[in-house]
Amino acid sequence: MDTTCTGTPLRTILLLLFQIWCFSFISMADVIYRPTDLFSVSCGSSTNFSTLDTRNWTTDIHFLSPTHLSVAAPSLTPSTIQGPYTHARLSHSPFTYSFPLTPGPKFIRLFFYSTSYQNFPRSQASFSVQAGPYTLLQHFNSSLNADADDDPSHPDILFREYCINLQDGENLNITFIPTTTDSYAFINGIEIVSMPPYLYYTDPGHSPEQPQYVATMTPYVVENKFALETMYRLKAGDHTIPSSEDTGMLRTWDTDSKYLDTQSEESIEFTGTTNLSFTKNIPNYTAPDQVFRSVRNMGRNASFNMRNNITWQLAVDSGFTYLLRLYFCELNPRIEEAGVLRFFIFIQDQLATDWADVFMWTNHWGVPVVREYVVIISESPKKVNLSLKMHPHPKSIIQDAQINAIEIFKISNYKGSLAGPNPDPPQTAVVSHQGSNKKNGATKKILAAVTGTVFGVLLLSFIVAFFFVKRKKNITVESTKEGTSPLRDGSPSLPTNLCRHFSISEIIAATNNFDELFIVGVGGFGNVYKGYIDDSTPVAIKRLKPGSQQGLDEFMNEIEMLSQLRHLHLVSLIGYCYESNEMILVYDFMDRGALRDHLYDTDNPLLSWKQRLQICIGAARGLHYLHTGANQMIIHRDVKSTNILLDEKWVAKVSDFGLSRIGPTSSSMTHVSTQVKGSVGYLDPEYYKRQRLTEKSDVYSYGVVLLEVLCGRQPLLRTVEKQQVSLVDWAKHRYQKGSLGEIVDPALKGQIAPHCLRKFGEVALSCLLEDGTQRPSMNDVVGVLEFVLQLQLQDSAHGDVVWESGVDYEGSTTDDMFSSHSNSSGLNCTSYRNKESDRLILDNVFSELKDPKGR
Ligand SMILES: *[C@@H]1O[C@H](CO)[C@@H](O)[C@H](O)[C@H]1NC(C)=O
Ligand SMILES: *[C@@H]1O[C@H](CO)[C@@H](O)[C@H](O)[C@H]1NC(C)=O
Ligand SMILES: *[C@@H]1O[C@H](CO)[C@@H](O)[C@H](O)[C@H]1NC(C)=O
Ligand SMILES: *[C@@H]1O[C@H](CO)[C@@H](O)[C@H](O)[C@H]1NC(C)=O
Ligand SMILES: *[C@@H]1O[C@H](CO)[C@@H](O)[C@H](O)[C@H]1NC(C)=O
Ligand SMILES: *[C@@H]1O[C@H](CO)[C@@H](O)[C@H](O)[C@H]1NC(C)=O
Ligand SMILES: *[C@@H]1O[C@H](CO)[C@@H](O)[C@H](O)[C@H]1NC(C)=O
């Protein structure tokens, strides 16, 4: 995203807020805490200006000494990068900023934009930063750090936040010292904000809940003489909280999801009427309300939760002591007393507590509570991952775990230093592409692996790929003259404010001029290339065949639809290029390509049954979100196994919104009349016949995908005997005969528990019912599939009998299938013969489903 939504010259926003939809967060929240000292200094800027994040930047000249040894320079920032990054102060000799401050703890924030400035090449920046007695950075090679920082949302931006406690009211001097005479020091922005006295420091007089050493469970005091560096400030859920919505200290709260190790967790927003009750220990400025209203759970069923930990992996420098602040608040009305939800907390695989019970701690709903732990990360040559794990207590009534937010601070060492080593330099270049002179994807991957940074960045790095049948094709590259026909800004219908705009030269650089070696997919619409943007972020670049009106419509449609949607199970559109007669869409790259390419006609290893179930659940969740989660119902209209893509962790993402459209917009409308579009083999016959589109047409197509997944074959196979040509007809036929088992993909032999097979068949065929109104909603489908997965996992755990080819099971007819959940018709398999127990499990499954709007 960028910030063009305001249209003012000062349209700008702190880049840390990139993940956020700009339209949702530009207001200043009620400020609870008013800092006594507040300096936001744009270094090198000669004017004062303010930015959308409500920061008022002033020039640096009043604070600087000596003034004659450093220079001010503008930076050639992309239009998306503004705020303090547009100017810099640079020097080959040391320079100092001196701030008149009141005593007490302060945040110091440093903003760097690593690029080449006039006469100051990017790679020659290396310097130390001293603030009062503390060393914040030492021999800091900014280009190396920027290259190692894996966050594609703000390439080359480095942001550091520290806390220091000023004992008396003298000036605070912040000095920038170049490492050698050849290198230089620079800074783009400095911010100093005071904070309440004992927010992070321990109050020696009164602190009932002191931080605890994890290993020894002994108390630890965060003394005023320590300096802290914020390593992470994360809240549950997929939305960040920008500095303008903090309680007055301009802290940014990032999302935790990209550091989660597993994909099973869910986050819930409690927007209900329960008011938060702050306490003396946790006053109202501690964190914004939103932090306490978004909670992360394991979110699955009890047996899954009992077999897993919910885990965050957070890369930190070794050889330091770290303070973890964990935020909790109970707002779940189901939890009414202590003991209902009790869990373990492990930090670095050491038990921090075996009795985390938020209700017990607070005795009431809506009372925020913070628990602090201290852990020493011993010296090692590399960065290490600090792990935070939680696990349900076996005696807990609800077997789950929960948390609202996590902060991690590095504590200064005995030398008063917070400085970590520089990351390793990039290694050999593997993929070369135009315009890359400083980093590349392959080395970034190595670095990322080294730092252990978790890749599944939820909002930013959903990775998309289009591996259709891969074949070579001659590409004629049109000579593109930059700036000749930039239709882009002239086209009023393009939502430039919703996603990034790429110039054709950027696309050419990213694809090495549409080099056919970069092609990863070919479709009716054109080619898909794998390319790198911002020098290292892998992306899928879809180049639509130019010229056709249909192509243009679908292009516009996809941008409009996708740029408004964000969901774990939908692909992310990064941006587009509409220039020089080119229509190009840029998505995050998906490593594993399309679902179909893991089911049949492929050299890839075939997916296991469990993987298939998980992928089906993911895709169903994505569709459910489309149907109900966005402002308006969106009907995909082209659900098929090649439009379900898989990321490196096998997370399913629904893609290709070229045909999607808004569904009925009012409750009195039941359908949309439209020209029939879709893919052969997946098309809802009812829609086809009556040309009336409802979301149930997607349900039908999804049902076809379920059969493909189960049977490992195409929806239409012309080469087989007539009865079997249509997978849907064939499966319906076998199902009625009670022998669906016979057509199950032989690769799944021995993997499917019989009652799972039946339930799965039931839900697949219910999706395929002729009458759309009889088909389940995607929400129902998610529920049933989760139930199937649960049965399967229980079975695998118990080593029960599993399905063998040819083994029969009782069939039920399609007529009474899925008539309602509470009835669960026809379910009388061995482990769940009792309908009542089945119902309980189903209810449980449904009650655990999250509110789609909460994400
Ligand atoms: C925050 O708490 C303080 C002290 O309890 C109170 O005076 C103030 O009104 C509260 N502010 C808000 C915005 O609730
Ligand atoms: C910036 O200045 C405006 C206008 O004076 C003021 O309303 C706003 O609160 C200031 N922002 C901050 C972060 O102090
Ligand atoms: C910028 O703001 C500072 C602090 O508010 C003020 O002292 C200075 O005069 C302003 N400079 C300009 C050029 O407006
Ligand atoms: C910073 O690191 C880069 C990459 O290793 C290196 O080329 C450059 O010389 C370093 N800069 C300084 C000033 O040491
Ligand atoms: C801070 O810097 C100013 C100007 O360089 C200097 O006069 C002052 O002594 C310094 N203060 C400290 C505490 O170092
Ligand atoms: C919550 O606070 C609001 C505003 O202070 C008040 O009107 C409302 O009654 C409170 N709700 C509850 C449940 O206490
Ligand atoms: C959860 O993590 C702890 C600490 O590493 C470990 O002892 C435990 O075995 C893990 N449990 C599961 C189910 O993975």
GROMACS .gro file of N, CA, C and O in nm, residues 376-418:
model
  172
  376ILE      N    1   1.827  -1.516   2.978
  376ILE     CA    2   1.962  -1.483   2.930
  376ILE      C    3   1.989  -1.567   2.806
  376ILE      O    4   1.972  -1.689   2.807
  377ILE      N    5   2.028  -1.500   2.701
  377ILE     CA    6   2.062  -1.573   2.579
  377ILE      C    7   2.214  -1.574   2.570
  377ILE      O    8   2.276  -1.468   2.550
  378SER      N    9   2.272  -1.691   2.588
  378SER     CA   10   2.417  -1.692   2.599
  378SER      C   11   2.483  -1.671   2.463
  378SER      O   12   2.421  -1.689   2.358
  379GLU      N   13   2.608  -1.634   2.473
  379GLU     CA   14   2.686  -1.596   2.355
  379GLU      C   15   2.690  -1.708   2.252
  379GLU      O   16   2.708  -1.824   2.285
  380SER      N   17   2.670  -1.671   2.127
  380SER     CA   18   2.689  -1.768   2.019
  380SER      C   19   2.722  -1.686   1.896
  380SER      O   20   2.699  -1.566   1.893
  381PRO      N   21   2.781  -1.748   1.795
  381PRO     CA   22   2.830  -1.667   1.683
  381PRO      C   23   2.719  -1.599   1.603
  381PRO      O   24   2.745  -1.500   1.536
  382LYS      N   25   2.600  -1.652   1.609
  382LYS     CA   26   2.494  -1.601   1.522
  382LYS      C   27   2.381  -1.543   1.606
  382LYS      O   28   2.377  -1.561   1.726
  383LYS      N   29   2.289  -1.483   1.536
  383LYS     CA   30   2.163  -1.450   1.600
  383LYS      C   31   2.094  -1.580   1.640
  383LYS      O   32   2.114  -1.683   1.574
  384VAL      N   33   2.015  -1.577   1.742
  384VAL     CA   34   1.942  -1.698   1.779
  384VAL      C   35   1.794  -1.665   1.787
  384VAL      O   36   1.756  -1.550   1.802
  385ASN      N   37   1.714  -1.768   1.779
  385ASN     CA   38   1.571  -1.749   1.795
  385ASN      C   39   1.534  -1.761   1.941
  385ASN      O   40   1.566  -1.862   2.004
  386LEU      N   41   1.468  -1.661   1.990
  386LEU     CA   42   1.413  -1.671   2.124
  386LEU      C   43   1.273  -1.729   2.105
  386LEU      O   44   1.192  -1.674   2.030
  387SER      N   45   1.246  -1.841   2.170
  387SER     CA   46   1.115  -1.902   2.148
  387SER      C   47   1.023  -1.878   2.266
  387SER      O   48   1.065  -1.881   2.381
  388LEU      N   49   0.901  -1.850   2.233
  388LEU     CA   50   0.795  -1.842   2.333
  388LEU      C   51   0.692  -1.947   2.294
  388LEU      O   52   0.645  -1.950   2.181
  389LYS      N   53   0.664  -2.035   2.390
  389LYS     CA   54   0.568  -2.141   2.361
  389LYS      C   55   0.462  -2.145   2.469
  389LYS      O   56   0.490  -2.116   2.584
  390MET      N   57   0.343  -2.182   2.431
  390MET     CA   58   0.239  -2.201   2.530
  390MET      C   59   0.169  -2.333   2.502
  390MET      O   60   0.163  -2.379   2.388
  391HIS      N   61   0.119  -2.392   2.608
  391HIS     CA   62   0.060  -2.525   2.593
  391HIS      C   63  -0.051  -2.540   2.698
  391HIS      O   64  -0.033  -2.501   2.812
  392PRO      N   65  -0.165  -2.598   2.658
  392PRO     CA   66  -0.275  -2.612   2.756
  392PRO      C   67  -0.236  -2.704   2.871
  392PRO      O   68  -0.164  -2.802   2.851
  393HIS      N   69  -0.284  -2.671   2.988
  393HIS     CA   70  -0.263  -2.760   3.102
  393HIS      C   71  -0.363  -2.874   3.092
  393HIS      O   72  -0.481  -2.852   3.061
  394PRO      N   73  -0.319  -2.996   3.117
  394PRO     CA   74  -0.413  -3.109   3.101
  394PRO      C   75  -0.536  -3.096   3.193
  394PRO      O   76  -0.643  -3.149   3.160
  395LYS      N   77  -0.523  -3.026   3.303
  395LYS     CA   78  -0.636  -3.016   3.395
  395LYS      C   79  -0.730  -2.901   3.359
  395LYS      O   80  -0.831  -2.880   3.423
  396SER      N   81  -0.691  -2.824   3.261
  396SER     CA   82  -0.773  -2.710   3.221
  396SER      C   83  -0.904  -2.761   3.162
  396SER      O   84  -0.908  -2.862   3.092
  397ILE      N   85  -1.013  -2.689   3.187
  397ILE     CA   86  -1.142  -2.733   3.134
  397ILE      C   87  -1.147  -2.707   2.983
  397ILE      O   88  -1.182  -2.793   2.905
  398ILE      N   89  -1.106  -2.585   2.943
  398ILE     CA   90  -1.090  -2.559   2.801
  398ILE      C   91  -0.941  -2.575   2.771
  398ILE      O   92  -0.857  -2.510   2.833
  399GLN      N   93  -0.909  -2.664   2.679
  399GLN     CA   94  -0.768  -2.691   2.657
  399GLN      C   95  -0.714  -2.604   2.545
  399GLN      O   96  -0.721  -2.638   2.428
  400ASP      N   97  -0.667  -2.491   2.587
  400ASP     CA   98  -0.621  -2.391   2.491
  400ASP      C   99  -0.522  -2.301   2.566
  400ASP      O  100  -0.491  -2.326   2.684
  401ALA      N  101  -0.472  -2.200   2.498
  401ALA     CA  102  -0.384  -2.103   2.562
  401ALA      C  103  -0.416  -1.970   2.497
  401ALA      O  104  -0.473  -1.966   2.389
  402GLN      N  105  -0.381  -1.862   2.563
  402GLN     CA  106  -0.418  -1.733   2.506
  402GLN      C  107  -0.318  -1.626   2.544
  402GLN      O  108  -0.252  -1.634   2.647
  403ILE      N  109  -0.308  -1.527   2.458
  403ILE     CA  110  -0.220  -1.413   2.486
  403ILE      C  111  -0.265  -1.297   2.399
  403ILE      O  112  -0.322  -1.316   2.292
  404ASN      N  113  -0.240  -1.175   2.449
  404ASN     CA  114  -0.280  -1.057   2.371
  404ASN      C  115  -0.162  -0.988   2.304
  404ASN      O  116  -0.177  -0.938   2.194
  405ALA      N  117  -0.052  -0.980   2.374
  405ALA     CA  118   0.059  -0.906   2.314
  405ALA      C  119   0.191  -0.951   2.377
  405ALA      O  120   0.192  -1.009   2.486
  406ILE      N  121   0.297  -0.924   2.305
  406ILE     CA  122   0.431  -0.965   2.348
  406ILE      C  123   0.526  -0.848   2.322
  406ILE      O  124   0.527  -0.794   2.211
  407GLU      N  125   0.599  -0.810   2.423
  407GLU     CA  126   0.708  -0.715   2.399
  407GLU      C  127   0.838  -0.781   2.441
  407GLU      O  128   0.841  -0.852   2.543
  408ILE      N  129   0.941  -0.759   2.365
  408ILE     CA  130   1.072  -0.813   2.403
  408ILE      C  131   1.174  -0.699   2.399
  408ILE      O  132   1.184  -0.627   2.300
  409PHE      N  133   1.245  -0.683   2.510
  409PHE     CA  134   1.347  -0.581   2.520
  409PHE      C  135   1.482  -0.646   2.546
  409PHE      O  136   1.493  -0.736   2.630
  410LYS      N  137   1.582  -0.594   2.478
  410LYS     CA  138   1.719  -0.630   2.508
  410LYS      C  139   1.766  -0.538   2.621
  410LYS      O  140   1.735  -0.419   2.619
  411ILE      N  141   1.834  -0.594   2.718
  411ILE     CA  142   1.881  -0.513   2.832
  411ILE      C  143   2.030  -0.486   2.814
  411ILE      O  144   2.107  -0.578   2.778
  412SER      N  145   2.072  -0.363   2.839
  412SER     CA  146   2.212  -0.327   2.814
  412SER      C  147   2.304  -0.412   2.902
  412SER      O  148   2.269  -0.450   3.014
  413ASN      N  149   2.423  -0.440   2.853
  413ASN     CA  150   2.516  -0.523   2.929
  413ASN      C  151   2.596  -0.437   3.026
  413ASN      O  152   2.573  -0.317   3.038
  414TYR      N  153   2.689  -0.498   3.096
  414TYR     CA  154   2.761  -0.425   3.201
  414TYR      C  155   2.841  -0.307   3.145
  414TYR      O  156   2.875  -0.215   3.217
  415LYS      N  157   2.870  -0.310   3.015
  415LYS     CA  158   2.941  -0.197   2.955
  415LYS      C  159   2.844  -0.088   2.911
  415LYS      O  160   2.885   0.009   2.849
  416GLY      N  161   2.717  -0.107   2.939
  416GLY     CA  162   2.619  -0.007   2.895
  416GLY      C  163   2.594  -0.014   2.746
  416GLY      O  164   2.552   0.082   2.684
  417SER      N  165   2.618  -0.131   2.688
  417SER     CA  166   2.603  -0.142   2.543
  417SER      C  167   2.483  -0.228   2.506
  417SER      O  168   2.452  -0.327   2.573
  418LEU      N  169   2.421  -0.188   2.399
  418LEU     CA  170   2.311  -0.266   2.342
  418LEU      C  171   2.347  -0.316   2.203
  418LEU      O  172   2.265  -0.378   2.135
   0.00000   0.00000   0.00000
